[in-house]
mmCIF file of C-alpha atoms in Angstrom:
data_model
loop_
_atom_site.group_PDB
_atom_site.id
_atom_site.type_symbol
_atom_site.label_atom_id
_atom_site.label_comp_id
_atom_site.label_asym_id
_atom_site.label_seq_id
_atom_site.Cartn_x
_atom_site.Cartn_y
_atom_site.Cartn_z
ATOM 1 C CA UNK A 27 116.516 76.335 99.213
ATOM 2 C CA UNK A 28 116.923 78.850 102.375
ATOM 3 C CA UNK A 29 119.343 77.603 104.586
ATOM 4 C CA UNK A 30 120.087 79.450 107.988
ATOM 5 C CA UNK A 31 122.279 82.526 108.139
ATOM 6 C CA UNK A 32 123.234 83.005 111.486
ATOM 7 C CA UNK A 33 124.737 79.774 113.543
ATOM 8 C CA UNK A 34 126.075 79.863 117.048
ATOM 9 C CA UNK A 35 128.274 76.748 117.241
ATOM 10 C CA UNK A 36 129.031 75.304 113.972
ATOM 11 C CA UNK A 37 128.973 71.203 113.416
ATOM 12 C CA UNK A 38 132.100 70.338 111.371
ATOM 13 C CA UNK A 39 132.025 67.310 109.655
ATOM 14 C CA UNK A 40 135.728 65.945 108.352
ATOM 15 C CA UNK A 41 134.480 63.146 105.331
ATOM 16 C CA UNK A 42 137.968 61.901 105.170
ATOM 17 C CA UNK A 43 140.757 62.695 107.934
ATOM 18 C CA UNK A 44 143.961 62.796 105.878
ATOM 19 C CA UNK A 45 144.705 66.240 107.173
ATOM 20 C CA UNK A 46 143.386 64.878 110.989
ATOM 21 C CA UNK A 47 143.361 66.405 113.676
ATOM 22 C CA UNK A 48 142.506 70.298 112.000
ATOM 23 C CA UNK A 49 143.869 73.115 113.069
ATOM 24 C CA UNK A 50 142.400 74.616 115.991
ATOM 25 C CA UNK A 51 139.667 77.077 114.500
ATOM 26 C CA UNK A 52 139.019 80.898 116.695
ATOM 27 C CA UNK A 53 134.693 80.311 116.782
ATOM 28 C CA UNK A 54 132.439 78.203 118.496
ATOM 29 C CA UNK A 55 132.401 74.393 117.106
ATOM 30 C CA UNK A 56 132.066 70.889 117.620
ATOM 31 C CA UNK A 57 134.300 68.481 115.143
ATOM 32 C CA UNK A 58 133.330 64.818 113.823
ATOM 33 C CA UNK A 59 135.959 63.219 112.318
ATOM 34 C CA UNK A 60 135.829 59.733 109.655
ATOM 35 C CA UNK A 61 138.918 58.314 108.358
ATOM 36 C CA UNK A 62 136.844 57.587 104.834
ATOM 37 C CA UNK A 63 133.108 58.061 103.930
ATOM 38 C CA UNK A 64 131.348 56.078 101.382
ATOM 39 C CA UNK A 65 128.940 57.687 99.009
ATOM 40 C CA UNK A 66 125.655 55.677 100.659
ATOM 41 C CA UNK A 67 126.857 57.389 104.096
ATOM 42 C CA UNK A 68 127.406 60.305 103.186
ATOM 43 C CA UNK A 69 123.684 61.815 103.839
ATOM 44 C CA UNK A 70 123.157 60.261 107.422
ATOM 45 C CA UNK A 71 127.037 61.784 108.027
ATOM 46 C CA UNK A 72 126.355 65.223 107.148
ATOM 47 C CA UNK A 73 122.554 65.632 108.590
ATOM 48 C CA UNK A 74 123.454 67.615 110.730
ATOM 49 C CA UNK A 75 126.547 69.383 109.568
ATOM 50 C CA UNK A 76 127.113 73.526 108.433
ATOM 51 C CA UNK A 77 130.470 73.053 107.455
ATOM 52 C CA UNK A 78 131.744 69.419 105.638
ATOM 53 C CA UNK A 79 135.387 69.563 104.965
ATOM 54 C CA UNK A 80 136.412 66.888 102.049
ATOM 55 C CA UNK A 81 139.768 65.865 100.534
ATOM 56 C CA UNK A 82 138.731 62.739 98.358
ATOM 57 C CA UNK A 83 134.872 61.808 99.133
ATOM 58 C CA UNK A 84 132.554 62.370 96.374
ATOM 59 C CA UNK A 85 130.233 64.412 97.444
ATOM 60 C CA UNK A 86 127.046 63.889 95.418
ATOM 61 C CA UNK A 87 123.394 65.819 95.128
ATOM 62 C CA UNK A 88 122.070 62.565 96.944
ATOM 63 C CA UNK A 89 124.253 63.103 99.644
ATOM 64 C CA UNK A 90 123.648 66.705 100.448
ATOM 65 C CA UNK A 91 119.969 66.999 99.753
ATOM 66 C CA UNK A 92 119.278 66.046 103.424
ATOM 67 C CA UNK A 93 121.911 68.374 104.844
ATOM 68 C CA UNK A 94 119.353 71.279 105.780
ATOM 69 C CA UNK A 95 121.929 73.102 108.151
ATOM 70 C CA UNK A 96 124.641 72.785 105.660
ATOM 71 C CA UNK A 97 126.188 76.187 104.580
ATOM 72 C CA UNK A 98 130.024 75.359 103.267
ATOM 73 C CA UNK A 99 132.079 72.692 101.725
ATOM 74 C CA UNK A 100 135.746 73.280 102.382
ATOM 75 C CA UNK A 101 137.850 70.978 99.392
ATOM 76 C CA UNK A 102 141.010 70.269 101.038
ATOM 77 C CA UNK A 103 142.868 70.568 97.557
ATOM 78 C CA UNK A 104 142.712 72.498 94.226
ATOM 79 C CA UNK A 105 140.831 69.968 92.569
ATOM 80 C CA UNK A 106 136.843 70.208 93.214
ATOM 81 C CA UNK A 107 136.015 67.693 90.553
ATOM 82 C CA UNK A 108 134.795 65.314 93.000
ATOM 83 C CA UNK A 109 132.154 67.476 94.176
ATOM 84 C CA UNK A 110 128.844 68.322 92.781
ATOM 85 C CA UNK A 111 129.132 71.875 92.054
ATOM 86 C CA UNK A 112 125.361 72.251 90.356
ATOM 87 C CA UNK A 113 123.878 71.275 93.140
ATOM 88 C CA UNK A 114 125.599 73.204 95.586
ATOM 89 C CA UNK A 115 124.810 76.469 93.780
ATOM 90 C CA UNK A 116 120.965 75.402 93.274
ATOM 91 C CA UNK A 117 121.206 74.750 97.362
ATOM 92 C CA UNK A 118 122.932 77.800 98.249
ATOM 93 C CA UNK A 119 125.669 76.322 99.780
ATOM 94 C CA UNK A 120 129.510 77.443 99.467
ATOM 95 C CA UNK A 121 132.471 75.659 98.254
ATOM 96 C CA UNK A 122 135.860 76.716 98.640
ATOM 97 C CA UNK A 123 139.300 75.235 98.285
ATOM 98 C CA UNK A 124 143.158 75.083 98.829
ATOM 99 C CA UNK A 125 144.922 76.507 96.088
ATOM 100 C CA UNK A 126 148.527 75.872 95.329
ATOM 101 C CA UNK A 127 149.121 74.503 99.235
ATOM 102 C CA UNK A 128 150.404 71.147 97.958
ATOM 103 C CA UNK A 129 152.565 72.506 94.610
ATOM 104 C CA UNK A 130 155.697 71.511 95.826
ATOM 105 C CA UNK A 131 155.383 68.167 96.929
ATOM 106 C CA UNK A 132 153.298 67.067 93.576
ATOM 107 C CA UNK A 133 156.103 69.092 91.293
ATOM 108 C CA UNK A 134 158.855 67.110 92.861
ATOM 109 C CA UNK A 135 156.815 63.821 92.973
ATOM 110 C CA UNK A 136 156.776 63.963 88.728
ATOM 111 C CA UNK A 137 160.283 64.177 88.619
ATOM 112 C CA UNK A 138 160.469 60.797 91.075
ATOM 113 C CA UNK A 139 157.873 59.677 88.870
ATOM 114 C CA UNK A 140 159.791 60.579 85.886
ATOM 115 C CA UNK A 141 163.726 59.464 86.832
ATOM 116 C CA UNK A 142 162.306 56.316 87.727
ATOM 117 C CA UNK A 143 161.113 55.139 84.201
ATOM 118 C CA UNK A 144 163.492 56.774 82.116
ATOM 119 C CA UNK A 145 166.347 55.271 84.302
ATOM 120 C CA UNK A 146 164.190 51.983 84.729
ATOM 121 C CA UNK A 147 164.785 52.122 88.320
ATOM 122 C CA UNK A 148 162.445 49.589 89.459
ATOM 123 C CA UNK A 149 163.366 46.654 86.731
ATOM 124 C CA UNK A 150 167.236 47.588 88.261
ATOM 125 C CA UNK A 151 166.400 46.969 91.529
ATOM 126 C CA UNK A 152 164.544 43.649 90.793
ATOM 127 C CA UNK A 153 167.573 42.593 88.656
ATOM 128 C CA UNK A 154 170.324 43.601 91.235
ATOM 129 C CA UNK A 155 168.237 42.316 94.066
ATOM 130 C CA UNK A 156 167.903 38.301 92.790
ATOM 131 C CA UNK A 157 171.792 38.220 92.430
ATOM 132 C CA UNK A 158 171.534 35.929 89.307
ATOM 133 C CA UNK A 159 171.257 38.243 86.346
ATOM 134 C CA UNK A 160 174.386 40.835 86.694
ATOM 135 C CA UNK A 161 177.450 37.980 87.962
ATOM 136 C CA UNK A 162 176.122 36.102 84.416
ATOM 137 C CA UNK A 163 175.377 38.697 81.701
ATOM 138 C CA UNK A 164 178.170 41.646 82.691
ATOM 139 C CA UNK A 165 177.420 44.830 84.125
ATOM 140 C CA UNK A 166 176.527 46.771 81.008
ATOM 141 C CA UNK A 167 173.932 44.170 79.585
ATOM 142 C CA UNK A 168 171.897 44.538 82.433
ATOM 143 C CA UNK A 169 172.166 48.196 82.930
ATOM 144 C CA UNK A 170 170.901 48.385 79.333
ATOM 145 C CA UNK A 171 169.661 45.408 77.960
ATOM 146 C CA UNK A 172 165.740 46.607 77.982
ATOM 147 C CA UNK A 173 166.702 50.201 77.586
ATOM 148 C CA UNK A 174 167.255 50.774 73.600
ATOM 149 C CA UNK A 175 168.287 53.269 72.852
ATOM 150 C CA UNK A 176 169.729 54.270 76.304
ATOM 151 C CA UNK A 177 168.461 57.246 78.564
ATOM 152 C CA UNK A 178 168.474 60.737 77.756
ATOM 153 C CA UNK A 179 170.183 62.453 79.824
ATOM 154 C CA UNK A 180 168.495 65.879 81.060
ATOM 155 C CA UNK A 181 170.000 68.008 78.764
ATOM 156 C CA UNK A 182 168.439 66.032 76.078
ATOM 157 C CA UNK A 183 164.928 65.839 76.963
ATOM 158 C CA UNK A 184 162.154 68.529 76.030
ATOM 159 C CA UNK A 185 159.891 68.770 78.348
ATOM 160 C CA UNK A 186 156.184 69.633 77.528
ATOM 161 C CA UNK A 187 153.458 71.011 80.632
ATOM 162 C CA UNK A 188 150.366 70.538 79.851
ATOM 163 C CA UNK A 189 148.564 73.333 82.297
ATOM 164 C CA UNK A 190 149.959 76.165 83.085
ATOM 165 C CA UNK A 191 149.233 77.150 86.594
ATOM 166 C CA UNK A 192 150.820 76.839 89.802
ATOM 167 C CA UNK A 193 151.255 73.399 89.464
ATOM 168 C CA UNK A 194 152.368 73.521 85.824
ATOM 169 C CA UNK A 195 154.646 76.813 86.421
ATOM 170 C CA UNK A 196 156.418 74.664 89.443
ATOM 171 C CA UNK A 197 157.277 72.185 86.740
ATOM 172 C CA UNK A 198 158.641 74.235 84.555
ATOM 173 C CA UNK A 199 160.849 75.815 86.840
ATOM 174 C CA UNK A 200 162.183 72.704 88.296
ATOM 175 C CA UNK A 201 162.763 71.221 84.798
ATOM 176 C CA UNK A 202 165.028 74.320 83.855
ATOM 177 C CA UNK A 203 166.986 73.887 86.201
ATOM 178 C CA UNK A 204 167.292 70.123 85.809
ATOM 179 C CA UNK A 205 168.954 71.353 82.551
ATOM 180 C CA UNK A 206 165.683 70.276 80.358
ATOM 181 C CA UNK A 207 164.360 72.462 77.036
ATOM 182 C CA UNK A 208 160.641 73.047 78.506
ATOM 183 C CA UNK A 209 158.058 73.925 76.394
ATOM 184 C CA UNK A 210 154.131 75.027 77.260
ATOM 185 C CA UNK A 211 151.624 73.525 75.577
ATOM 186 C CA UNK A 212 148.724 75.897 74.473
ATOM 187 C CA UNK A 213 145.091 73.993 75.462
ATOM 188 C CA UNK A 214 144.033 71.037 72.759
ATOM 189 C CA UNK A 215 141.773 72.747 70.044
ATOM 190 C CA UNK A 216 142.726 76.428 70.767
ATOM 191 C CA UNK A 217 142.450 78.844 67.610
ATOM 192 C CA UNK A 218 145.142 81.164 68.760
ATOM 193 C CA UNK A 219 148.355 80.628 70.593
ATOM 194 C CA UNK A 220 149.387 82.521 73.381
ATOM 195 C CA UNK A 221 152.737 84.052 73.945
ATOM 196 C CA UNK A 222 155.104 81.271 75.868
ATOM 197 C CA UNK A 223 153.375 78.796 74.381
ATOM 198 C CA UNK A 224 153.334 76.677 71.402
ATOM 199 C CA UNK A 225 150.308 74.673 69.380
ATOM 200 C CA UNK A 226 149.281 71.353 70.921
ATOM 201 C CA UNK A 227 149.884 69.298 68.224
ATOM 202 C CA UNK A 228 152.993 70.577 67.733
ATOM 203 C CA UNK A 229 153.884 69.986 71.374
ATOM 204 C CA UNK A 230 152.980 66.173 70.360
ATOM 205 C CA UNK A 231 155.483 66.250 68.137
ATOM 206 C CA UNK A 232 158.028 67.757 69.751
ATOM 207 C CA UNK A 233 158.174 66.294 73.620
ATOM 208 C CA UNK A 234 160.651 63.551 74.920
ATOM 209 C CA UNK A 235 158.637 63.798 78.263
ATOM 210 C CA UNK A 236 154.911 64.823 78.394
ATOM 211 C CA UNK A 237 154.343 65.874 81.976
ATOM 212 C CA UNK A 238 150.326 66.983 82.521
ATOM 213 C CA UNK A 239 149.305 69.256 85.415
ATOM 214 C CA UNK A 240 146.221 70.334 84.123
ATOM 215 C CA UNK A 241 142.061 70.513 86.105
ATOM 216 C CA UNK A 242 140.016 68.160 85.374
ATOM 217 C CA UNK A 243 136.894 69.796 83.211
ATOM 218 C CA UNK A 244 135.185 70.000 79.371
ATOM 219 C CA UNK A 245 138.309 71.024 77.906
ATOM 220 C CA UNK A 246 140.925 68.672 79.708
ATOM 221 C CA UNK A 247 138.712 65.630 79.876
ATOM 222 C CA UNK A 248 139.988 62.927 77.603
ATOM 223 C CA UNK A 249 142.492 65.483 76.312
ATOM 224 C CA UNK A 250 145.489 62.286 75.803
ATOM 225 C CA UNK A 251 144.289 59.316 73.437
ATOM 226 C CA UNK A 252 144.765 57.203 70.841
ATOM 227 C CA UNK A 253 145.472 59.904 68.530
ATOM 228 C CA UNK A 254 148.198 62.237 70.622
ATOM 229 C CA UNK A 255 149.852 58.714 72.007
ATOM 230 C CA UNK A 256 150.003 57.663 68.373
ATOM 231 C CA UNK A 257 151.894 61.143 67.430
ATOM 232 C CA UNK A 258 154.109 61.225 70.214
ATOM 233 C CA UNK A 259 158.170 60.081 69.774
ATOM 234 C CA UNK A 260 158.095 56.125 70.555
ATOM 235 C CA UNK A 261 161.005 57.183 73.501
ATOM 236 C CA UNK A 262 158.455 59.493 75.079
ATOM 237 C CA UNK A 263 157.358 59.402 78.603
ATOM 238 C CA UNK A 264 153.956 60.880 79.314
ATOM 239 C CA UNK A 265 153.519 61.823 83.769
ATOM 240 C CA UNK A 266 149.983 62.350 85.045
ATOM 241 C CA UNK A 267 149.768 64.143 88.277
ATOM 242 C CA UNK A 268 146.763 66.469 87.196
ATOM 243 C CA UNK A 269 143.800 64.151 87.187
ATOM 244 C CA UNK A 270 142.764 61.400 86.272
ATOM 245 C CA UNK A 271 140.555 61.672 82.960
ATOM 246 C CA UNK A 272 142.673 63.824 81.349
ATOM 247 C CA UNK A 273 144.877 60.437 80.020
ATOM 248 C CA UNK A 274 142.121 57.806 78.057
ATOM 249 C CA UNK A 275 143.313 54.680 80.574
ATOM 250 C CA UNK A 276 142.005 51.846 77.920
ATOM 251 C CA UNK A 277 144.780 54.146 74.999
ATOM 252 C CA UNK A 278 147.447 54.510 77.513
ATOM 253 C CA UNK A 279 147.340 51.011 78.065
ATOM 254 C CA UNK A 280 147.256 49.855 74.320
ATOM 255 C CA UNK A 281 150.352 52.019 73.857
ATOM 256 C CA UNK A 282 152.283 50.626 75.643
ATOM 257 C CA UNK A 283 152.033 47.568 75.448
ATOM 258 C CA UNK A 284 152.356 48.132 71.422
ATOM 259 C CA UNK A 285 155.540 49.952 72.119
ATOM 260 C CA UNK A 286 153.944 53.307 70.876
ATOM 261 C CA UNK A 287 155.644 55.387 73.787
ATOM 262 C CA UNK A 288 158.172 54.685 76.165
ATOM 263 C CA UNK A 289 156.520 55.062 79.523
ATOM 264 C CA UNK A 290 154.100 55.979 81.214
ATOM 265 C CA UNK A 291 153.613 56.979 85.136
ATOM 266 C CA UNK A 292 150.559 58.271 86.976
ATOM 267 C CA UNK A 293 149.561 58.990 90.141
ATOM 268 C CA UNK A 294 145.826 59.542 89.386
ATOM 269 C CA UNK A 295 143.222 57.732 88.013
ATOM 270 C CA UNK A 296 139.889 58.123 86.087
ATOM 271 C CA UNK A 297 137.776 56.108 89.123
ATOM 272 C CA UNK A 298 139.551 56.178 92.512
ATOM 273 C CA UNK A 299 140.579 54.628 94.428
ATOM 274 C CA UNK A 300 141.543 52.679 91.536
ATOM 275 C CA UNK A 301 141.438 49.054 91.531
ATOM 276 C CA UNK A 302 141.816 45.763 89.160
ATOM 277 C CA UNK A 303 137.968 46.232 88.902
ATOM 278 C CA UNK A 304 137.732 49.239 87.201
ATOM 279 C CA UNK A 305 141.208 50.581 85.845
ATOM 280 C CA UNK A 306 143.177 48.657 83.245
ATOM 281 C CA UNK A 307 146.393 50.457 83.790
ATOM 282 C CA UNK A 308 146.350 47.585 87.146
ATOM 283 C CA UNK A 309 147.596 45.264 84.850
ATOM 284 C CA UNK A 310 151.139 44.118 86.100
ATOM 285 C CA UNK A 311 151.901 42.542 82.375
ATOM 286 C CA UNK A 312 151.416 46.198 81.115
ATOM 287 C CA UNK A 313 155.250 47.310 80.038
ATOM 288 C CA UNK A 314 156.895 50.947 81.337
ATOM 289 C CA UNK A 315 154.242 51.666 83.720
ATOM 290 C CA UNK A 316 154.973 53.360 87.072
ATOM 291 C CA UNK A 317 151.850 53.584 89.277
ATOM 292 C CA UNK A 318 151.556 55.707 92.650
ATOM 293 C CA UNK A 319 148.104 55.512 94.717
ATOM 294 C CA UNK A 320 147.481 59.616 94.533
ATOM 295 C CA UNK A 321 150.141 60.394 96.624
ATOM 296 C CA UNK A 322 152.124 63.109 95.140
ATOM 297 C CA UNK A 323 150.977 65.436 97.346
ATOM 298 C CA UNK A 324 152.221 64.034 100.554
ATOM 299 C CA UNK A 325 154.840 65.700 102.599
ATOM 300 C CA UNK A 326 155.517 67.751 105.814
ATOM 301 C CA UNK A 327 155.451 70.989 104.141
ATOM 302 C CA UNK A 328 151.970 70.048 102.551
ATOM 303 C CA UNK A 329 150.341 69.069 105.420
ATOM 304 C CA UNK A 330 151.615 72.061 107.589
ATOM 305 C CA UNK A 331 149.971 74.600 104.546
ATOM 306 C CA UNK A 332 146.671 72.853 103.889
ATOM 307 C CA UNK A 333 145.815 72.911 107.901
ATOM 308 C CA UNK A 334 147.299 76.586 108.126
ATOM 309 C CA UNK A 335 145.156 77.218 104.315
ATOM 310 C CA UNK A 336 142.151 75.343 105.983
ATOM 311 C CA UNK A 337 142.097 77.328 109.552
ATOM 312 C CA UNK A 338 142.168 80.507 107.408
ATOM 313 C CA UNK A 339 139.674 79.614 104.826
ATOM 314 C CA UNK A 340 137.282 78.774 107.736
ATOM 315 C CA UNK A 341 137.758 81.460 109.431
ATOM 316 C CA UNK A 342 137.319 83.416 107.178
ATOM 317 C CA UNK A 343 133.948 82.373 106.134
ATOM 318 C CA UNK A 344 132.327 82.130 109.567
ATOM 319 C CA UNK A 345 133.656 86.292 110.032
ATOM 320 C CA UNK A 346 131.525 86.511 106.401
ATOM 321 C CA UNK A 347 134.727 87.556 104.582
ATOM 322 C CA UNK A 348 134.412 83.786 102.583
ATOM 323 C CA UNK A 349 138.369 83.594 100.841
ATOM 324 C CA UNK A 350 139.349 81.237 97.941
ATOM 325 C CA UNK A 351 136.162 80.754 96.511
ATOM 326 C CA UNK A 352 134.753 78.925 94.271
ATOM 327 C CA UNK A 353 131.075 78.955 94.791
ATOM 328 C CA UNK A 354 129.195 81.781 97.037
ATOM 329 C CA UNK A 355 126.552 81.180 99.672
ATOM 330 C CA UNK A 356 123.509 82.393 99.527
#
């Protein structure tokens, strides 16, 4: 489909304001903002639009088929899962995204993710908090009485990444210095092992915590189930802060409720937003399970480099010198 070239004043359309208000862009423009866009309003939303910029709206064939002035889609994030890349490229129209702006906050949010199961922080507080439980059964039983055997400490955990980029190398950087043995998975079903890393199924085998930072695509999807939760230590905590998909959510939940693993946290989900309706892991009477609404990327410094990353990439693109792409107009 031909789509125009040359544009005077672009129409910016922000599907989902969690970065609002944008950063002021150097070219002509008008800006509509929505604080969320479902998928049935997405087409009247983005009629009239040349540039959409998304962070968690699906963004579907349907939706874009209509969108005859449309020449970029600006993903607020690394992840472009939620976007219908096929269609884009049979349309013509761009895609880019924000690469590595949010590394930090997501790195740090596994660890939160991750000291709060293995010291069963939120059981603690519950305990502590009805003032019944300690005065009667002694300090020490109710540090420990559902913890057996007791928490490693760092220096005793391995830590495996599964996916090694930004994201992944942030990890493994932050769980050295914790004091943690950290290991790098090599992908599920590789023939050959790269340097630094080691064979998946050995990394099963091997990991006290399981932390996965990996895209969501053909190789990673479904990459944790019955099988690897089955082989893991029964101590083991497994963090998802990739996407969801990667974890089977039916398995993770059968797990651990038969004691299979430790713990579990995640702060993605296979459908999102996720709800009782269609995720099982919102099951309170699931055991060891630490659940955060995909927020591990919030923070100051986050926010500050995805509006500085968006201006940029924007810019960029209406001067014709598109940056961090990942498809190109035509």
């Amino acid at each position: 489909m031909r789509r125009q070239s040359t544009v005077t004043k672009h129409n910016i359309v922000v599907l989902d304001d969690c970065f609002a208000p944008c950063a002021q862009f150097d070219f002509d423009y008008v800006i509509t903002y929505y604080s969320s866009t479902e998928p049935h309003q997405l087409p009247a939303r983005i009629e009239d639009a040349t540039i959409v910029i998304v962070t968690d709206t699906r963004v579907t064939r349907e939706g874009i088929l209509g969108a005859q002035r449309l020449q970029l889609v600006a993903a607020n994030g690394t992840g472009t899962d939620r976007i219908d890349k096929t269609a884009l490229r049979e349309l013509g129209i761009g895609l880019c995204n924000l690469p590595a702006q949010t590394t930090e906050s997501v790195a740090e949010h596994a660890l939160a993710l991750y000291y709060g199961l293995r010291r069963n922080l939120l059981e603690m507080h519950a305990i502590t908090m009805a003032g019944k439980a300690w005065a009667t059964c002694g300090n020490t039983q109710i540090r420990f009485q559902r913890s057996t055997p007791p928490p490693r400490t760092n220096a005793e955990e391995t830590m495996v990444v599964l996916g090694y980029g930004t994201l992944g190398k942030k990890i493994e950087s932050l769980g050295k210095a914790l004091g943690m043995n950290v290991v790098i998975a090599e992908r599920k079903g590789a023939q050959e092992t790269r340097p630094g890393r080691l064979p998946f199924p050995q990394c099963l085998k091997l990991g006290t915590i399981f932390v996965i930072a990996a895209p969501l695509n053909e190789t990673t999807q479904g990459m944790i189930g019955t099988s690897e939760l089955a082989a893991m230590d029964p101590t083991s905590l497994v963090i998802n802060i990739g996407r969801g998909g990667i974890i089977d959510e039916l398995a993770l939940a059968h797990s651990l409720r038969k004691g299979q693993i430790g713990g579990a946290a995640t702060d993605v989900y296979e459908i999102e937003p996720a709800t009782t309706a269609n995720s099982p892991l919102l099951d309170p009477t699931i055991p060891n399970l630490l659940l955060s609404p995909h927020t591990a990327w919030y923070s100051k410094r986050s926010i500050d480099n995805v509006l500085l990353a968006q201006k940029l990439n924007l810019e960029a693109f209406v001067a014709g010198n598109m940056t961090n792409v990942v498809i190109a107009p035509r």
